[in-house]
mmCIF file of C-alpha atoms and ligand atoms in Angstrom:
data_model
loop_
_atom_site.group_PDB
_atom_site.id
_atom_site.type_symbol
_atom_site.label_atom_id
_atom_site.label_comp_id
_atom_site.label_asym_id
_atom_site.label_seq_id
_atom_site.Cartn_x
_atom_site.Cartn_y
_atom_site.Cartn_z
ATOM 1 C CA UNK A 290 0.050 -0.033 -0.017
ATOM 2 C CA UNK A 291 1.285 3.430 -0.941
ATOM 3 C CA UNK A 292 0.529 6.757 1.081
ATOM 4 C CA UNK A 293 -1.671 7.707 -1.739
ATOM 5 C CA UNK A 294 -4.627 6.105 -0.022
ATOM 6 C CA UNK A 295 -7.005 8.504 1.251
ATOM 7 C CA UNK A 296 -10.467 7.927 3.130
ATOM 8 C CA UNK A 297 -12.051 11.533 2.355
ATOM 9 C CA UNK A 298 -13.716 12.392 -0.967
ATOM 10 C CA UNK A 299 -12.864 16.103 -0.444
ATOM 11 C CA UNK A 300 -9.543 17.126 1.643
ATOM 12 C CA UNK A 301 -8.992 20.381 3.132
ATOM 13 C CA UNK A 302 -5.454 21.323 3.074
ATOM 14 C CA UNK A 303 -3.489 24.189 4.335
ATOM 15 C CA UNK A 304 -0.980 23.985 1.237
ATOM 16 C CA UNK A 305 -0.500 21.848 -1.584
ATOM 17 C CA UNK A 306 2.913 21.658 -3.494
ATOM 18 C CA UNK A 307 2.831 20.040 -6.981
ATOM 19 C CA UNK A 308 5.194 19.344 -9.671
ATOM 20 C CA UNK A 309 7.883 18.033 -7.457
ATOM 21 C CA UNK A 310 10.447 15.558 -7.146
ATOM 22 C CA UNK A 311 10.493 14.176 -3.801
ATOM 23 C CA UNK A 312 13.610 12.559 -2.026
ATOM 24 C CA UNK A 313 11.388 11.286 0.801
ATOM 25 C CA UNK A 314 14.359 9.453 2.599
ATOM 26 C CA UNK A 315 11.675 7.046 3.667
ATOM 27 C CA UNK A 316 13.721 3.599 3.700
ATOM 28 C CA UNK A 317 10.461 1.799 3.209
ATOM 29 C CA UNK A 318 10.328 3.037 -0.461
ATOM 30 C CA UNK A 319 13.884 2.130 -1.021
ATOM 31 C CA UNK A 320 17.368 2.444 0.798
ATOM 32 C CA UNK A 321 18.486 5.459 -1.422
ATOM 33 C CA UNK A 322 16.543 8.450 -1.649
ATOM 34 C CA UNK A 323 13.103 6.954 -1.380
ATOM 35 C CA UNK A 324 12.486 9.020 -4.635
ATOM 36 C CA UNK A 325 8.925 9.890 -5.893
ATOM 37 C CA UNK A 326 9.027 11.794 -9.147
ATOM 38 C CA UNK A 327 6.414 13.840 -10.650
ATOM 39 C CA UNK A 328 4.903 14.244 -7.004
ATOM 40 C CA UNK A 329 2.702 16.506 -4.975
ATOM 41 C CA UNK A 330 2.802 16.734 -1.283
ATOM 42 C CA UNK A 331 -0.102 18.507 1.036
ATOM 43 C CA UNK A 332 0.240 19.882 4.484
ATOM 44 C CA UNK A 333 -2.302 20.300 7.144
ATOM 45 C CA UNK A 334 -1.678 22.039 10.578
ATOM 46 C CA UNK A 335 2.170 21.762 10.169
ATOM 47 C CA UNK A 336 2.034 18.010 9.494
ATOM 48 C CA UNK A 337 2.291 16.107 5.981
ATOM 49 C CA UNK A 338 -1.130 15.135 5.215
ATOM 50 C CA UNK A 339 -0.706 13.521 1.708
ATOM 51 C CA UNK A 340 2.157 12.609 -0.785
ATOM 52 C CA UNK A 341 2.471 10.551 -3.616
ATOM 53 C CA UNK A 342 2.525 10.621 -7.409
ATOM 54 C CA UNK A 343 0.633 13.742 -8.758
ATOM 55 C CA UNK A 344 -1.748 11.498 -11.088
ATOM 56 C CA UNK A 345 -2.950 9.964 -7.777
ATOM 57 C CA UNK A 346 -3.972 12.904 -5.933
ATOM 58 C CA UNK A 347 -7.347 12.721 -4.507
ATOM 59 C CA UNK A 348 -10.196 14.929 -4.667
ATOM 60 C CA UNK A 349 -9.396 18.184 -2.680
ATOM 61 C CA UNK A 350 -11.181 21.721 -2.618
ATOM 62 C CA UNK A 351 -9.363 23.425 -5.461
ATOM 63 C CA UNK A 352 -10.639 26.875 -4.576
ATOM 64 C CA UNK A 353 -10.078 26.783 -0.844
ATOM 65 C CA UNK A 354 -6.350 25.215 -1.200
ATOM 66 C CA UNK A 355 -3.501 27.256 -1.706
ATOM 67 C CA UNK A 356 -1.242 25.678 -4.254
ATOM 68 C CA UNK A 357 2.358 26.213 -5.284
ATOM 69 C CA UNK A 358 4.236 24.547 -8.048
ATOM 70 C CA UNK A 359 7.866 23.178 -7.149
ATOM 71 C CA UNK A 360 8.509 23.676 -11.058
ATOM 72 C CA UNK A 361 10.074 20.142 -11.397
ATOM 73 C CA UNK A 362 12.572 20.835 -8.888
ATOM 74 C CA UNK A 363 13.403 18.500 -5.349
ATOM 75 C CA UNK A 364 11.795 18.323 -2.142
ATOM 76 C CA UNK A 365 13.843 16.667 1.027
ATOM 77 C CA UNK A 366 13.139 16.458 4.507
ATOM 78 C CA UNK A 367 14.579 19.784 6.181
ATOM 79 C CA UNK A 368 18.234 18.905 7.307
ATOM 80 C CA UNK A 369 19.071 18.233 10.928
ATOM 81 C CA UNK A 370 22.421 19.353 12.559
ATOM 82 C CA UNK A 371 22.407 16.778 15.441
ATOM 83 C CA UNK A 372 25.547 17.806 17.306
ATOM 84 C CA UNK A 373 26.500 21.753 17.778
ATOM 85 C CA UNK A 374 28.204 23.840 20.258
ATOM 86 C CA UNK A 375 26.457 26.904 18.839
ATOM 87 C CA UNK A 376 26.347 29.162 22.047
ATOM 88 C CA UNK A 377 29.856 30.432 23.058
ATOM 89 C CA UNK A 378 31.545 33.945 23.262
ATOM 90 C CA UNK A 379 35.082 34.811 22.081
ATOM 91 C CA UNK A 380 37.082 33.759 18.991
ATOM 92 C CA UNK A 381 40.103 31.499 18.410
ATOM 93 C CA UNK A 382 41.239 32.709 15.302
ATOM 94 C CA UNK A 383 44.233 34.393 16.851
ATOM 95 C CA UNK A 384 44.999 30.860 18.176
ATOM 96 C CA UNK A 385 44.914 29.452 14.801
ATOM 97 C CA UNK A 386 47.124 31.626 13.375
ATOM 98 C CA UNK A 387 49.760 31.263 16.169
ATOM 99 C CA UNK A 388 49.391 27.633 15.838
ATOM 100 C CA UNK A 389 50.234 28.080 12.274
ATOM 101 C CA UNK A 390 53.351 29.719 13.035
ATOM 102 C CA UNK A 391 54.620 27.197 15.007
ATOM 103 C CA UNK A 392 53.491 27.641 18.391
ATOM 104 C CA UNK A 393 52.396 24.477 20.302
ATOM 105 C CA UNK A 394 49.140 23.678 21.722
ATOM 106 C CA UNK A 395 50.694 23.432 25.227
ATOM 107 C CA UNK A 396 52.120 26.813 25.135
ATOM 108 C CA UNK A 397 48.829 28.208 24.007
ATOM 109 C CA UNK A 398 47.031 26.631 26.851
ATOM 110 C CA UNK A 399 49.854 27.751 29.295
ATOM 111 C CA UNK A 400 49.029 31.472 28.050
ATOM 112 C CA UNK A 401 45.263 30.661 28.834
ATOM 113 C CA UNK A 402 44.093 29.658 25.313
ATOM 114 C CA UNK A 403 42.259 26.916 23.931
ATOM 115 C CA UNK A 404 39.247 25.774 25.661
ATOM 116 C CA UNK A 405 39.871 27.911 28.677
ATOM 117 C CA UNK A 406 39.799 31.104 26.721
ATOM 118 C CA UNK A 407 36.219 30.235 25.211
ATOM 119 C CA UNK A 408 35.035 29.394 28.584
ATOM 120 C CA UNK A 409 36.367 32.665 30.107
ATOM 121 C CA UNK A 410 34.654 34.743 27.382
ATOM 122 C CA UNK A 411 31.467 32.807 27.547
ATOM 123 C CA UNK A 412 31.283 33.066 31.282
ATOM 124 C CA UNK A 413 32.015 37.083 30.919
ATOM 125 C CA UNK A 414 29.003 37.388 28.082
ATOM 126 C CA UNK A 415 25.597 38.046 29.180
ATOM 127 C CA UNK A 416 22.405 36.249 27.903
ATOM 128 C CA UNK A 417 21.820 39.002 24.982
ATOM 129 C CA UNK A 418 25.455 38.814 23.813
ATOM 130 C CA UNK A 419 25.380 35.201 23.676
ATOM 131 C CA UNK A 420 21.768 35.111 21.937
ATOM 132 C CA UNK A 421 22.961 37.613 19.264
ATOM 133 C CA UNK A 422 26.281 35.771 18.529
ATOM 134 C CA UNK A 423 24.467 32.408 18.180
ATOM 135 C CA UNK A 424 21.134 33.624 16.182
ATOM 136 C CA UNK A 425 23.787 34.533 13.347
ATOM 137 C CA UNK A 426 25.051 30.951 13.323
ATOM 138 C CA UNK A 427 21.725 29.530 13.409
ATOM 139 C CA UNK A 428 20.909 31.901 10.358
ATOM 140 C CA UNK A 429 23.717 30.479 8.721
ATOM 141 C CA UNK A 430 22.677 26.956 8.885
ATOM 142 C CA UNK A 431 19.087 28.000 8.202
ATOM 143 C CA UNK A 432 20.186 29.464 5.225
ATOM 144 C CA UNK A 433 21.162 26.128 3.940
ATOM 145 C CA UNK A 434 18.004 24.282 4.748
ATOM 146 C CA UNK A 435 18.372 23.111 8.367
ATOM 147 C CA UNK A 436 15.211 23.080 10.153
ATOM 148 C CA UNK A 437 16.302 21.286 13.271
ATOM 149 C CA UNK A 438 19.379 21.954 15.629
ATOM 150 C CA UNK A 439 20.806 20.601 18.712
ATOM 151 C CA UNK A 440 22.659 22.678 20.828
ATOM 152 C CA UNK A 441 24.993 21.667 23.846
ATOM 153 C CA UNK A 442 26.152 23.624 26.633
ATOM 154 C CA UNK A 443 29.752 23.118 28.093
ATOM 155 C CA UNK A 444 31.443 26.381 28.031
ATOM 156 C CA UNK A 445 30.073 27.283 31.311
ATOM 157 C CA UNK A 446 31.545 24.515 33.280
ATOM 158 C CA UNK A 447 29.623 25.903 36.532
ATOM 159 C CA UNK A 448 26.052 26.200 37.573
ATOM 160 C CA UNK A 449 25.326 29.726 36.661
ATOM 161 C CA UNK A 450 26.911 29.453 33.128
ATOM 162 C CA UNK A 451 25.682 26.217 32.005
ATOM 163 C CA UNK A 452 22.248 27.351 32.858
ATOM 164 C CA UNK A 453 22.937 30.443 31.051
ATOM 165 C CA UNK A 454 23.945 28.590 27.793
ATOM 166 C CA UNK A 455 20.968 26.278 27.751
ATOM 167 C CA UNK A 456 18.573 29.437 28.532
ATOM 168 C CA UNK A 457 19.970 31.093 25.590
ATOM 169 C CA UNK A 458 19.433 27.948 23.488
ATOM 170 C CA UNK A 459 15.920 27.501 24.587
ATOM 171 C CA UNK A 460 15.411 31.339 23.935
ATOM 172 C CA UNK A 461 16.838 30.792 20.449
ATOM 173 C CA UNK A 462 14.356 28.040 19.861
ATOM 174 C CA UNK A 463 11.286 30.138 20.807
ATOM 175 C CA UNK A 464 12.428 33.017 18.405
ATOM 176 C CA UNK A 465 13.715 31.455 15.511
ATOM 177 C CA UNK A 466 11.784 29.328 12.902
ATOM 178 C CA UNK A 467 14.471 26.501 13.462
ATOM 179 C CA UNK A 468 13.446 23.823 16.099
ATOM 180 C CA UNK A 469 15.978 23.832 18.707
ATOM 181 C CA UNK A 470 16.756 20.818 20.923
ATOM 182 C CA UNK A 471 18.965 21.032 23.987
ATOM 183 C CA UNK A 472 21.703 18.993 25.593
ATOM 184 C CA UNK A 473 23.434 19.405 29.039
ATOM 185 C CA UNK A 474 27.330 18.999 28.355
ATOM 186 C CA UNK A 475 28.786 20.123 32.062
ATOM 187 C CA UNK A 476 31.146 16.963 31.721
ATOM 188 C CA UNK A 477 32.950 18.824 28.486
ATOM 189 C CA UNK A 478 36.090 19.633 30.202
ATOM 190 C CA UNK A 479 37.523 20.294 33.589
ATOM 191 C CA UNK A 480 37.493 23.805 34.477
ATOM 192 C CA UNK A 481 40.634 25.545 35.573
ATOM 193 C CA UNK A 482 39.507 25.948 39.191
ATOM 194 C CA UNK A 483 38.905 22.349 39.581
ATOM 195 C CA UNK A 484 42.521 21.193 38.202
ATOM 196 C CA UNK A 485 43.367 18.084 39.963
ATOM 197 C CA UNK A 486 40.101 17.362 41.298
ATOM 198 C CA UNK A 487 38.063 15.881 38.394
ATOM 199 C CA UNK A 488 35.992 13.641 40.808
ATOM 200 C CA UNK A 489 34.684 16.585 42.653
ATOM 201 C CA UNK A 490 33.868 18.463 39.419
ATOM 202 C CA UNK A 491 31.959 15.249 38.135
ATOM 203 C CA UNK A 492 30.099 15.309 41.486
ATOM 204 C CA UNK A 493 28.971 18.709 40.827
ATOM 205 C CA UNK A 494 27.943 18.108 37.419
ATOM 206 C CA UNK A 495 25.780 14.825 38.545
ATOM 207 C CA UNK A 496 24.121 16.775 41.443
ATOM 208 C CA UNK A 497 23.727 20.733 41.758
ATOM 209 C CA UNK A 498 24.084 21.415 37.941
ATOM 210 C CA UNK A 499 22.088 18.719 36.611
ATOM 211 C CA UNK A 500 19.349 18.954 39.243
ATOM 212 C CA UNK A 501 18.996 23.014 38.459
ATOM 213 C CA UNK A 502 18.946 21.882 34.597
ATOM 214 C CA UNK A 503 16.249 19.454 35.060
ATOM 215 C CA UNK A 504 14.288 21.699 37.462
ATOM 216 C CA UNK A 505 14.238 24.310 34.960
ATOM 217 C CA UNK A 506 13.300 21.802 32.141
ATOM 218 C CA UNK A 507 16.678 23.116 30.166
ATOM 219 C CA UNK A 508 17.799 19.885 28.601
ATOM 220 C CA UNK A 509 16.465 17.268 26.232
ATOM 221 C CA UNK A 510 19.491 14.883 26.544
ATOM 222 C CA UNK A 511 22.638 14.569 28.403
ATOM 223 C CA UNK A 512 26.387 14.331 26.953
ATOM 224 C CA UNK A 513 29.868 13.689 28.256
ATOM 225 C CA UNK A 514 33.199 13.840 26.772
ATOM 226 C CA UNK A 515 34.731 10.413 27.605
ATOM 227 C CA UNK A 516 38.612 10.972 26.606
ATOM 228 C CA UNK A 517 41.729 10.766 28.024
ATOM 229 C CA UNK A 518 41.919 14.793 27.827
ATOM 230 C CA UNK A 519 38.229 14.591 29.091
ATOM 231 C CA UNK A 520 36.658 12.329 31.533
ATOM 232 C CA UNK A 521 37.152 8.768 32.234
ATOM 233 C CA UNK A 522 34.950 5.878 31.286
ATOM 234 C CA UNK A 523 34.016 5.519 35.049
ATOM 235 C CA UNK A 524 33.446 9.341 35.440
ATOM 236 C CA UNK A 525 31.314 9.267 32.217
ATOM 237 C CA UNK A 526 29.560 6.383 33.797
ATOM 238 C CA UNK A 527 28.390 8.490 36.836
ATOM 239 C CA UNK A 528 27.113 11.242 34.643
ATOM 240 C CA UNK A 529 25.098 8.600 32.587
ATOM 241 C CA UNK A 530 23.682 7.360 36.180
ATOM 242 C CA UNK A 531 22.679 10.792 37.070
ATOM 243 C CA UNK A 532 20.983 11.281 33.598
ATOM 244 C CA UNK A 533 19.033 8.093 34.008
ATOM 245 C CA UNK A 534 17.774 9.069 37.405
ATOM 246 C CA UNK A 535 16.037 12.031 35.622
ATOM 247 C CA UNK A 536 15.322 10.222 32.771
ATOM 248 C CA UNK A 537 17.099 11.880 30.268
ATOM 249 C CA UNK A 538 18.433 10.316 27.436
ATOM 250 C CA UNK A 539 22.525 10.175 27.154
ATOM 251 C CA UNK A 540 25.084 10.798 24.103
ATOM 252 C CA UNK A 541 28.813 10.573 24.084
ATOM 253 C CA UNK A 542 31.656 12.209 22.710
ATOM 254 C CA UNK A 543 33.404 9.068 22.145
ATOM 255 C CA UNK A 544 36.574 7.598 20.754
ATOM 256 C CA UNK A 545 37.761 10.921 19.188
ATOM 257 C CA UNK A 546 41.341 10.472 19.857
ATOM 258 C CA UNK A 547 41.792 7.293 21.671
ATOM 259 C CA UNK A 548 39.583 4.241 22.512
ATOM 260 C CA UNK A 549 38.014 4.526 25.874
ATOM 261 C CA UNK A 550 35.192 2.062 25.269
ATOM 262 C CA UNK A 551 32.830 5.175 25.382
ATOM 263 C CA UNK A 552 30.725 4.028 22.760
ATOM 264 C CA UNK A 553 30.196 0.709 24.586
ATOM 265 C CA UNK A 554 29.219 2.717 27.596
ATOM 266 C CA UNK A 555 26.630 4.787 25.849
ATOM 267 C CA UNK A 556 25.330 1.683 24.390
ATOM 268 C CA UNK A 557 24.804 0.090 27.825
ATOM 269 C CA UNK A 558 22.690 3.055 28.703
ATOM 270 C CA UNK A 559 20.865 2.635 25.383
ATOM 271 C CA UNK A 560 21.882 5.955 24.677
ATOM 272 C CA UNK A 561 20.953 8.079 21.482
ATOM 273 C CA UNK A 562 24.412 8.571 19.878
ATOM 274 C CA UNK A 563 27.998 7.903 19.947
ATOM 275 C CA UNK A 564 29.705 10.793 18.500
ATOM 276 C CA UNK A 565 33.079 11.234 16.608
ATOM 277 C CA UNK A 566 34.244 7.672 16.845
ATOM 278 C CA UNK A 567 37.239 7.722 14.991
ATOM 279 C CA UNK A 568 38.900 4.983 17.316
ATOM 280 C CA UNK A 569 35.801 2.927 17.621
ATOM 281 C CA UNK A 570 36.529 -0.927 17.399
ATOM 282 C CA UNK A 571 34.396 -3.614 16.323
ATOM 283 C CA UNK A 572 33.049 -4.634 20.058
ATOM 284 C CA UNK A 573 31.980 -0.890 20.209
ATOM 285 C CA UNK A 574 30.237 -1.291 16.909
ATOM 286 C CA UNK A 575 28.477 -4.411 17.751
ATOM 287 C CA UNK A 576 27.407 -2.845 21.053
ATOM 288 C CA UNK A 577 25.943 0.118 19.399
ATOM 289 C CA UNK A 578 24.139 -2.144 16.772
ATOM 290 C CA UNK A 579 22.433 -3.945 19.387
ATOM 291 C CA UNK A 580 21.428 -1.021 21.597
ATOM 292 C CA UNK A 581 20.147 1.108 18.500
ATOM 293 C CA UNK A 582 22.728 3.603 19.357
ATOM 294 C CA UNK A 583 23.416 6.011 16.144
ATOM 295 C CA UNK A 584 26.902 6.978 14.870
ATOM 296 C CA UNK A 585 27.559 10.452 14.332
ATOM 297 C CA UNK A 586 30.364 11.332 12.450
ATOM 298 C CA UNK A 587 32.007 14.721 12.832
ATOM 299 C CA UNK A 588 34.098 15.128 9.474
ATOM 300 C CA UNK A 589 34.692 18.841 10.226
ATOM 301 C CA UNK A 590 36.578 18.146 13.328
ATOM 302 C CA UNK A 591 38.405 15.172 11.608
ATOM 303 C CA UNK A 592 39.525 17.626 9.079
ATOM 304 C CA UNK A 593 40.259 20.818 11.040
ATOM 305 C CA UNK A 594 42.475 18.538 13.199
ATOM 306 C CA UNK A 595 43.955 16.958 10.439
ATOM 307 C CA UNK A 596 43.166 13.626 11.796
ATOM 308 C CA UNK A 597 44.161 10.636 9.950
ATOM 309 C CA UNK A 598 42.490 7.845 11.539
ATOM 310 C CA UNK A 599 39.161 6.956 9.991
ATOM 311 C CA UNK A 600 35.995 5.959 11.674
ATOM 312 C CA UNK A 601 35.088 2.249 11.069
ATOM 313 C CA UNK A 602 32.931 3.080 8.204
ATOM 314 C CA UNK A 603 32.729 -0.485 6.778
ATOM 315 C CA UNK A 604 31.948 -2.063 10.213
ATOM 316 C CA UNK A 605 29.300 0.411 10.891
ATOM 317 C CA UNK A 606 27.898 -0.511 7.656
ATOM 318 C CA UNK A 607 28.070 -4.288 8.012
ATOM 319 C CA UNK A 608 26.369 -3.974 11.456
ATOM 320 C CA UNK A 609 23.764 -1.723 10.112
ATOM 321 C CA UNK A 610 24.468 0.964 12.736
ATOM 322 C CA UNK A 611 22.843 4.229 11.197
ATOM 323 C CA UNK A 612 25.163 6.934 10.377
ATOM 324 C CA UNK A 613 24.612 10.442 10.923
ATOM 325 C CA UNK A 614 26.732 13.488 10.171
ATOM 326 C CA UNK A 615 26.981 16.664 11.968
ATOM 327 C CA UNK A 616 28.708 20.285 12.088
ATOM 328 C CA UNK A 617 30.071 19.632 15.620
ATOM 329 C CA UNK A 618 30.223 23.740 15.086
ATOM 330 C CA UNK A 619 32.592 24.766 17.824
ATOM 331 C CA UNK A 620 35.300 27.508 18.248
ATOM 332 C CA UNK A 621 38.222 25.099 18.966
ATOM 333 C CA UNK A 622 38.129 22.213 16.511
ATOM 334 C CA UNK A 623 35.183 22.807 13.841
ATOM 335 C CA UNK A 624 34.684 26.464 13.344
ATOM 336 C CA UNK A 625 32.575 25.188 10.235
ATOM 337 C CA UNK A 626 28.900 26.474 10.049
ATOM 338 C CA UNK A 627 27.858 24.337 7.122
ATOM 339 C CA UNK A 628 26.104 21.206 6.988
ATOM 340 C CA UNK A 629 26.434 20.805 3.237
ATOM 341 C CA UNK A 630 30.056 21.323 3.593
ATOM 342 C CA UNK A 631 29.710 18.211 6.188
ATOM 343 C CA UNK A 632 27.841 16.451 3.536
ATOM 344 C CA UNK A 633 30.587 16.938 1.037
ATOM 345 C CA UNK A 634 33.250 16.054 3.487
ATOM 346 C CA UNK A 635 31.266 12.846 4.512
ATOM 347 C CA UNK A 636 31.584 11.744 0.896
ATOM 348 C CA UNK A 637 35.287 12.969 0.059
ATOM 349 C CA UNK A 638 36.693 12.193 3.533
ATOM 350 C CA UNK A 639 34.814 9.160 4.526
ATOM 351 C CA UNK A 640 33.716 7.728 1.139
ATOM 352 C CA UNK A 641 29.753 7.789 1.985
ATOM 353 C CA UNK A 642 27.812 7.942 -1.010
ATOM 354 C CA UNK A 643 25.506 11.194 -1.433
ATOM 355 C CA UNK A 644 22.462 9.143 -0.595
ATOM 356 C CA UNK A 645 24.201 8.034 2.799
ATOM 357 C CA UNK A 646 25.189 11.535 3.515
ATOM 358 C CA UNK A 647 21.505 12.810 2.727
ATOM 359 C CA UNK A 648 20.128 10.139 5.251
ATOM 360 C CA UNK A 649 22.966 11.058 7.691
ATOM 361 C CA UNK A 650 21.484 14.747 8.009
ATOM 362 C CA UNK A 651 17.717 13.685 7.997
ATOM 363 C CA UNK A 652 16.462 10.224 8.889
ATOM 364 C CA UNK A 653 19.755 9.044 10.827
ATOM 365 C CA UNK A 654 20.214 12.779 12.517
ATOM 366 C CA UNK A 655 16.619 12.443 13.961
ATOM 367 C CA UNK A 656 17.379 9.071 15.214
ATOM 368 C CA UNK A 657 20.442 10.662 16.885
ATOM 369 C CA UNK A 658 18.173 13.222 18.571
ATOM 370 C CA UNK A 659 15.311 10.543 19.414
ATOM 371 C CA UNK A 660 12.833 12.235 17.213
ATOM 372 C CA UNK A 661 10.431 10.149 15.713
ATOM 373 C CA UNK A 662 8.386 12.856 13.924
ATOM 374 C CA UNK A 663 10.814 13.916 11.275
ATOM 375 C CA UNK A 664 13.882 13.311 9.124
ATOM 376 C CA UNK A 665 11.640 11.714 6.169
ATOM 377 C CA UNK A 666 8.687 12.997 4.139
ATOM 378 C CA UNK A 667 5.912 10.832 5.145
ATOM 379 C CA UNK A 668 2.168 10.970 5.920
ATOM 380 C CA UNK A 669 1.909 11.951 9.658
ATOM 381 C CA UNK A 670 5.527 13.310 9.916
ATOM 382 C CA UNK A 671 6.251 17.275 10.552
ATOM 383 C CA UNK A 672 6.163 19.348 7.350
ATOM 384 C CA UNK A 673 9.702 20.250 7.602
ATOM 385 C CA UNK A 674 10.455 20.542 3.972
ATOM 386 C CA UNK A 675 13.251 21.989 2.093
ATOM 387 C CA UNK A 676 12.864 22.964 -1.490
ATOM 388 C CA UNK A 677 16.022 22.916 -3.767
ATOM 389 C CA UNK A 678 16.956 24.097 -7.102
ATOM 390 C CA UNK A 679 18.839 21.007 -8.083
ATOM 391 C CA UNK A 680 18.447 18.373 -11.066
ATOM 392 C CA UNK A 681 19.352 15.303 -8.632
ATOM 393 C CA UNK A 682 19.770 14.952 -4.626
ATOM 394 C CA UNK A 683 23.398 14.062 -5.260
ATOM 395 C CA UNK A 684 23.956 17.730 -5.962
ATOM 396 C CA UNK A 685 23.673 18.399 -2.214
ATOM 397 C CA UNK A 686 26.580 16.839 -1.575
ATOM 398 C CA UNK A 687 28.431 17.520 -4.656
ATOM 399 C CA UNK A 688 28.344 21.215 -4.999
ATOM 400 C CA UNK A 689 29.361 23.776 -2.551
ATOM 401 C CA UNK A 690 29.182 27.693 -2.336
ATOM 402 C CA UNK A 691 26.120 28.158 -4.388
ATOM 403 C CA UNK A 692 23.016 28.279 -2.247
ATOM 404 C CA UNK A 693 20.572 25.749 -3.795
ATOM 405 C CA UNK A 694 17.725 26.404 -1.519
ATOM 406 C CA UNK A 695 14.564 27.886 -2.627
ATOM 407 C CA UNK A 696 11.904 27.573 0.064
ATOM 408 C CA UNK A 697 12.292 25.932 3.623
ATOM 409 C CA UNK A 698 8.888 25.153 5.338
ATOM 410 C CA UNK A 699 9.320 24.244 9.124
ATOM 411 C CA UNK A 700 6.145 22.779 10.849
ATOM 412 C CA UNK A 701 4.501 23.845 7.614
ATOM 413 C CA UNK A 702 5.330 27.426 7.819
ATOM 414 C CA UNK A 703 7.473 29.272 5.449
ATOM 415 C CA UNK A 704 9.376 31.987 7.141
HETATM 416 ZN ZN1 ZN B 763 31.246 18.254 19.900
#
């Protein structure tokens, strides 16, 4: 049965889009783009009410239904950026320049640079300053077809400032057409005032910090950086146990620089995703497959750090682990605010196909956020729809620098 079956004789829709080619990304149609050519799509109350071949369109009120022609161009689900650190102040451009002049990371850190400088600048910034900075970045993503963005805290590293970042993220969601999901990442780095006392800091993250975040309903998920320069597997477990107590799903910055079995840990908690994962091994891949944990690849950080260790793409495919791709937009390791650039890098750096990269920023990115109402164009899903001036969906991964977006509906609304 196709989605063209309807029970009404006369449909009342808010909008009908005709003359479209649709990459539904619905894997029940096919494993590539889920393409329906010469198609139409109808929206009612922000959701997709009908879609299928235009020749199968059921009866509808032609006088009452606003209709637009897609002019033979393509529709895809709105893109989803499932891993960003969008809210921060300060810039690391000078540090970038110093490093290229041969100054070591250790020297920069000793001068108060690196993540410490971002934390300092973010702590000093007020809500409004952070909001304005982050809004520009959100606009950049939105302009290339992104309709859902995840934003993490993690540059405050104390109660007051972690809360401030999450409040700004929530405020962005309320004041911008893009749907924003928030993640508490108190366990991102050890703040300077806790040097040598990482267990005490983790205790703060798991108690006061998380409790305040939860009581103000500021987070949709909890994340931790499980790494030898971040937090240990055991400390990450404490964070996940605390999240579980509050019924929050978990995610993990895992296996970016070494194998700390962070992916296995997040899988043990039936977590949403393990992110980065260049150093992931087969046991970790298996654990993720069994738990339904999504692999989030971050090619921007891979590129910017000039990493050479590839994530285990063929193992992930062999075990059918869903692969998502995200910008990881942040000032230190991925100052690259373009999801389309990441799609291109997914192909060039990780040898994914354009169909795999499009699934990675739609269907699989939705799964990485635990969202079952988007990521595909299908009856009953949110009408988050990008309309592109392209002749084939592979063009989205292929060409950069030319904005191909014609329209972006979010919850059925054009903004
Ligand atoms: Zn990250």
